[in-house]
Tab-separated table of C-alpha atoms in Angstrom:
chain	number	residue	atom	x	y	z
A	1	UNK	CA	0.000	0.000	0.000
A	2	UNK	CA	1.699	3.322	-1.462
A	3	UNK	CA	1.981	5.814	2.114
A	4	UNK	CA	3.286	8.861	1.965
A	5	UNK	CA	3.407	10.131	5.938
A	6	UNK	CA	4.297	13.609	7.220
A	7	UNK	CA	6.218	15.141	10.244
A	8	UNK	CA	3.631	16.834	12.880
A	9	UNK	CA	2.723	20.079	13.137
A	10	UNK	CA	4.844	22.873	14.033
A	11	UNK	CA	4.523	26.337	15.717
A	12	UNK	CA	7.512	28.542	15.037
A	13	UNK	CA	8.570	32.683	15.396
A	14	UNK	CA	9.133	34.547	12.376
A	15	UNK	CA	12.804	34.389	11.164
A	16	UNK	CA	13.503	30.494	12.280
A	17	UNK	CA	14.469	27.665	10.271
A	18	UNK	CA	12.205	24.702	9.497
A	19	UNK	CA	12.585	21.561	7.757
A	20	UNK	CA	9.173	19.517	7.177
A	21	UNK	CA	9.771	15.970	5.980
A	22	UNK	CA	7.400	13.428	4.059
A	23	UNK	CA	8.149	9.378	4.035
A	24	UNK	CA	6.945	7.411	1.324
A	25	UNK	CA	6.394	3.460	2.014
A	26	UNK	CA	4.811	0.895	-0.566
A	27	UNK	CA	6.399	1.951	-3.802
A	28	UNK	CA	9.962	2.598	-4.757
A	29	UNK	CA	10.744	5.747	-3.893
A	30	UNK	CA	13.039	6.517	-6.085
A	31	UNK	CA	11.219	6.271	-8.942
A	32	UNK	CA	7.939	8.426	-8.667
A	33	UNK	CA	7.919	12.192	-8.720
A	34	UNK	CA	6.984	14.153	-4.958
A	35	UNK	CA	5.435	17.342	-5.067
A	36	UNK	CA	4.205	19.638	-2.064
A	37	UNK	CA	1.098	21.654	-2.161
A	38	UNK	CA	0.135	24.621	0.255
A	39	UNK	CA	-2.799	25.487	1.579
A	40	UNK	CA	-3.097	28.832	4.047
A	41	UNK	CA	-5.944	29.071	6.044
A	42	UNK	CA	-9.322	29.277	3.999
A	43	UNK	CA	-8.166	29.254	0.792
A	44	UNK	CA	-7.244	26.961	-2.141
A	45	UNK	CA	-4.397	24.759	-3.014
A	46	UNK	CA	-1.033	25.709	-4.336
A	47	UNK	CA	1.371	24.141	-6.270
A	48	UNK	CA	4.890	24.724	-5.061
A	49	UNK	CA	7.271	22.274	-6.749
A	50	UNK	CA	8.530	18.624	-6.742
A	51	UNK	CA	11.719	16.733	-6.858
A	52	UNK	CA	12.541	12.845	-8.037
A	53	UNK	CA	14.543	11.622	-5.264
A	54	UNK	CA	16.386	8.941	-7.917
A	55	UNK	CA	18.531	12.082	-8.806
A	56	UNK	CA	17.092	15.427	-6.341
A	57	UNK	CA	16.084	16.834	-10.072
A	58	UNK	CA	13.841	19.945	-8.821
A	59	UNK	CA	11.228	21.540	-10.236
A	60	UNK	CA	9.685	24.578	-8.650
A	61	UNK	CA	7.337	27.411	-9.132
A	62	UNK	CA	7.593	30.934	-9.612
A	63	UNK	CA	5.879	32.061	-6.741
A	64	UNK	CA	8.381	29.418	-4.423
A	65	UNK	CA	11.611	29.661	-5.861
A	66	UNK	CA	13.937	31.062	-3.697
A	67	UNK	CA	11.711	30.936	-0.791
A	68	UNK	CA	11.518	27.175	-0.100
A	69	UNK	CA	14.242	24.289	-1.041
A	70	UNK	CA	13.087	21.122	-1.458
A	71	UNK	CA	15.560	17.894	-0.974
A	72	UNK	CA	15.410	14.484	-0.896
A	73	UNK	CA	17.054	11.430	1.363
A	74	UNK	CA	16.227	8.434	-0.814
A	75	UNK	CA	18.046	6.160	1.506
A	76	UNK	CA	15.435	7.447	3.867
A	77	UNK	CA	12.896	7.178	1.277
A	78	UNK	CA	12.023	11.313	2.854
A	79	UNK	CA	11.175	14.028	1.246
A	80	UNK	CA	12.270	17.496	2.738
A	81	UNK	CA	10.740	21.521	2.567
A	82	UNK	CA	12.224	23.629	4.378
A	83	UNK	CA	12.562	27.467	5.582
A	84	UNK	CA	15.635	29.245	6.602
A	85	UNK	CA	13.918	32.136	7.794
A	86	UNK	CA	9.953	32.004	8.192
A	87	UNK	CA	7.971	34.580	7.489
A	88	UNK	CA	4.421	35.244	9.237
A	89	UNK	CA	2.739	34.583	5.771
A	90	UNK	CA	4.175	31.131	5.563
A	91	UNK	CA	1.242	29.638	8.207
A	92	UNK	CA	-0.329	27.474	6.463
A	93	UNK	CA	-1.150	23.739	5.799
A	94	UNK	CA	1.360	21.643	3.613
A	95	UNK	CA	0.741	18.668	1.796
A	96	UNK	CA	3.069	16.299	-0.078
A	97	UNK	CA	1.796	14.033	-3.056
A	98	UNK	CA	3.521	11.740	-4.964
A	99	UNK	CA	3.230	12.597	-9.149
A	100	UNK	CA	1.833	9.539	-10.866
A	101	UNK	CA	4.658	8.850	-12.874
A	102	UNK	CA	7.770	10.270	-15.305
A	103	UNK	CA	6.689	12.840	-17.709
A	104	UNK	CA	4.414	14.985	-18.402
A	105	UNK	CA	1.432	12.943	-18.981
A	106	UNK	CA	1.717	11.602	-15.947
A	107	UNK	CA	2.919	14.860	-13.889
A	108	UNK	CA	-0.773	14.448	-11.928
A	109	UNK	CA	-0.600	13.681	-8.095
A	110	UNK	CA	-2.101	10.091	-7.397
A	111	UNK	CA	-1.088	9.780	-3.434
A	112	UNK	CA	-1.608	12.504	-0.432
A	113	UNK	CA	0.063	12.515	2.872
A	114	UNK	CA	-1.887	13.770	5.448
A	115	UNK	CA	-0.717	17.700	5.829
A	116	UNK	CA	1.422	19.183	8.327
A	117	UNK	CA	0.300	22.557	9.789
A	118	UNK	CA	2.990	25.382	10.026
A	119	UNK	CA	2.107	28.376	12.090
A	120	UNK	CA	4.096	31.476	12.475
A	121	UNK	CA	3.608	33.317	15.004
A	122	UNK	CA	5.622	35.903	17.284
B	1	UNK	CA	1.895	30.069	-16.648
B	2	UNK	CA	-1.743	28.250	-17.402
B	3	UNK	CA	-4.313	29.757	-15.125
B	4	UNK	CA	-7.275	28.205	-14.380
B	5	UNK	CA	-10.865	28.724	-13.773
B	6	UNK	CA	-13.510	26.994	-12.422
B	7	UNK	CA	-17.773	27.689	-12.027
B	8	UNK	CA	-19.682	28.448	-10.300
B	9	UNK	CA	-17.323	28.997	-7.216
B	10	UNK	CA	-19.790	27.249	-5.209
B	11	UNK	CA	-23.319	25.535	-5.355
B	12	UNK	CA	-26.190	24.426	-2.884
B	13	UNK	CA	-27.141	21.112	-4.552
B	14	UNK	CA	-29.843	18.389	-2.852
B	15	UNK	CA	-28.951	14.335	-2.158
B	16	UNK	CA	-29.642	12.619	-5.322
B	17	UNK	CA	-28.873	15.856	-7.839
B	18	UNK	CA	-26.984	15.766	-10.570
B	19	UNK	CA	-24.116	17.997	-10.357
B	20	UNK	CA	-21.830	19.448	-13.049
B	21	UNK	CA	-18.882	22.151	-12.507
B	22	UNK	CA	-16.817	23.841	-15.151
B	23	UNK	CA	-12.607	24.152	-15.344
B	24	UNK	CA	-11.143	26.611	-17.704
B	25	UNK	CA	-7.483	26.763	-18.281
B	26	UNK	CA	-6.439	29.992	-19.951
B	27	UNK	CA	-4.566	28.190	-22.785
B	28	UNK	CA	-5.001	24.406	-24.425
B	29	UNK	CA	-3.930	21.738	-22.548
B	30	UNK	CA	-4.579	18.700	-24.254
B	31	UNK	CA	-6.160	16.210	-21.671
B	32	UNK	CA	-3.700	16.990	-18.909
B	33	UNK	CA	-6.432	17.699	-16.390
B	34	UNK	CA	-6.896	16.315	-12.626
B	35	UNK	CA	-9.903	16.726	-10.408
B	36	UNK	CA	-9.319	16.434	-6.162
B	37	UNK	CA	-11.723	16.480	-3.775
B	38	UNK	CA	-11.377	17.542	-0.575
B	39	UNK	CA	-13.225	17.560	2.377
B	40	UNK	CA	-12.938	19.869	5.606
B	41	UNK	CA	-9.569	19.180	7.850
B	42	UNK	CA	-8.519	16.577	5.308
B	43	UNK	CA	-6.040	15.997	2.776
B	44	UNK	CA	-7.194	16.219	-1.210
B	45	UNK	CA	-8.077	13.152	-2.918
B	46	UNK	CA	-7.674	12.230	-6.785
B	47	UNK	CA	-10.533	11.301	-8.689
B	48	UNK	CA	-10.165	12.103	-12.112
B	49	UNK	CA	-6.868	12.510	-14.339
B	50	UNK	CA	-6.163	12.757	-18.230
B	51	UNK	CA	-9.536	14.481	-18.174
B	52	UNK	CA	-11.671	11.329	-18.010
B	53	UNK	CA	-10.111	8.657	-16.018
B	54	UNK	CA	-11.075	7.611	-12.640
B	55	UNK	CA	-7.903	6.813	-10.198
B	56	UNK	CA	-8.456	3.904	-8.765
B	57	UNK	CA	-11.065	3.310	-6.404
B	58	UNK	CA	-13.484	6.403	-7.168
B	59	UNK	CA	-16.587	5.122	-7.870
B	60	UNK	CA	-17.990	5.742	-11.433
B	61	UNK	CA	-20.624	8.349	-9.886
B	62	UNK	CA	-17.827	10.379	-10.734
B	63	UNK	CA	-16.647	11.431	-14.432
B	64	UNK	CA	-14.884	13.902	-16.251
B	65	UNK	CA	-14.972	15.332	-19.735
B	66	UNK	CA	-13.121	17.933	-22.048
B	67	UNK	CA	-10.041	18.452	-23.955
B	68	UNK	CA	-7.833	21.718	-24.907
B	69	UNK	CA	-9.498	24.691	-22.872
B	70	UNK	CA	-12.869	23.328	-21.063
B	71	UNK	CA	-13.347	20.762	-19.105
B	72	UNK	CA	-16.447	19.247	-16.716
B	73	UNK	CA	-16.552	17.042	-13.728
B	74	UNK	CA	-20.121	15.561	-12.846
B	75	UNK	CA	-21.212	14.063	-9.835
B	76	UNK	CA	-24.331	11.719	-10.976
B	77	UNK	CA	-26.222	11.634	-8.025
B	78	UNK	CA	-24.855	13.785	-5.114
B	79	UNK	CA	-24.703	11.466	-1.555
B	80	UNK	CA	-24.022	13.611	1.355
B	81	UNK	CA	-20.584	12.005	1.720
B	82	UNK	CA	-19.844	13.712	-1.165
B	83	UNK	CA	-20.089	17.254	-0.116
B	84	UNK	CA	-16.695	19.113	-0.272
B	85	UNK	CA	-14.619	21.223	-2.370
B	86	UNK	CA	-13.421	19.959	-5.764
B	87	UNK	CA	-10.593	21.441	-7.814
B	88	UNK	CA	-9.157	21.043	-10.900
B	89	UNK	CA	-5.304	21.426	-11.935
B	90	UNK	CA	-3.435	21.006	-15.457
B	91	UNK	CA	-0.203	18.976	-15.928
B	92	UNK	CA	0.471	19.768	-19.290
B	93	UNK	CA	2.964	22.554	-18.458
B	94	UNK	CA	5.172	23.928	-15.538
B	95	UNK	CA	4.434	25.429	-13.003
B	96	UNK	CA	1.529	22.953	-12.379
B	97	UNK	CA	-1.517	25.080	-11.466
B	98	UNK	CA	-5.147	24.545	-9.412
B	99	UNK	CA	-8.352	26.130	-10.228
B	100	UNK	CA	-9.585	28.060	-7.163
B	101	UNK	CA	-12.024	25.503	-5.974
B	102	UNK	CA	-15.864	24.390	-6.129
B	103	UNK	CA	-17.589	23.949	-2.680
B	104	UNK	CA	-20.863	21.864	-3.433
B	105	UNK	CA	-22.830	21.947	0.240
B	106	UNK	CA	-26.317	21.001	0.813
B	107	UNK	CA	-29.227	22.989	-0.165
């Protein structure tokens, strides 16, 4: 059974460092695309990049690059976003999802882990 | 990047209706189009990709049509387990984008 379980929720002041992680089980790991989504409170979902852990090729968007890194530990079978220095704005629910398979055809997120809830708050 | 649209933004719809919503993406993208649902306090699901497919497991209640700019997802007969928020998002070029979101709740 393809898994994909996240690290718990944090509560952090603006300007720390975070690192939220996301361990896939029942597939090999190294072969499937994971993405991570954002949601902040109320609204919709957004699509902030994804990385294939068989060689930490990134992808990210726009409105993320340079404000996130994503990373990989595929002897961990883990996926990684993190923060260096969090912003107030950055509260919000994060999902990772695993893509269901190489290329674009297949670019379209099959498995969700559960969320992990970020809050930033002084 | 492809933005996307979807209508109405929400709907009041009764058990047993038939419900259809509407995805626009601002440019063609062949049939690289997903539907999620998701419910409140829970992680999105996938229902529908390359437009018409079901992922495994959704049951056929569910289907989706389109191709290049417009594209539907309908709900045959809405069961109250089935109230949530559905959104659409396009694969067929980077940065992957989402629609803003459906919320069908009861009438």
């Amino acid at each position: 059974e393809v898994q994909l379980v996240q690290s718990g929720a944090e509560v952090k002041k603006p300007g720390e460092s975070l690192k939220i992680s996301c361990k896939g089980s029942g597939y090999s790991f190294t072969s499937y695309w994971i993405g991570w989504v954002r949601q902040m409170p109320g609204k919709g979902l957004e699509w902030m990049g994804i990385i294939y852990p068989g060689d930490s090729d990134t992808r990210y968007s726009p409105s993320f690059q340079g404000q996130v890194t994503i990373s990989a530990d595929k002897s961990i079978s883990t996926a990684y976003l993190q923060w260096s220095s969090l912003k107030a704005s950055d509260t919000a629910m994060y999902y990772c999802a695993r893509l269901a398979g190489a290329g674009i055809a297949a670019a379209h997120f099959d498995y969700w882990g559960q969320g992990t809830l970020v809050t930033v708050s002084s | 990047d492809i933005q996307m649209t979807q209508s109405p933004s929400s709907l009041s719809a009764s058990v047993g209706d038939r419900v259809t919503i509407t995805c626009r993406a601002s440019q063609g993208i062949s049939n690289y189009l997903a539907w999620f649902q998701q419910k409140p306090g829970k992680a999105p699901k996938s229902l529908i990709y390359a437009a018409s497919s079901l992922q495994s497991g959704v049951p056929s209640k569910f289907s989706g049509s389109g191709s290049g700019t417009d594209f539907t997802l309908t709900i045959s007969s809405l069961q109250p387990e089935d109230f949530a928020t559905y959104y659409c998002q396009q694969y067929n070029s980077y940065p992957l984008t989402f629609g803003p979101g459906t919320k069908v709740d009861i009438k």
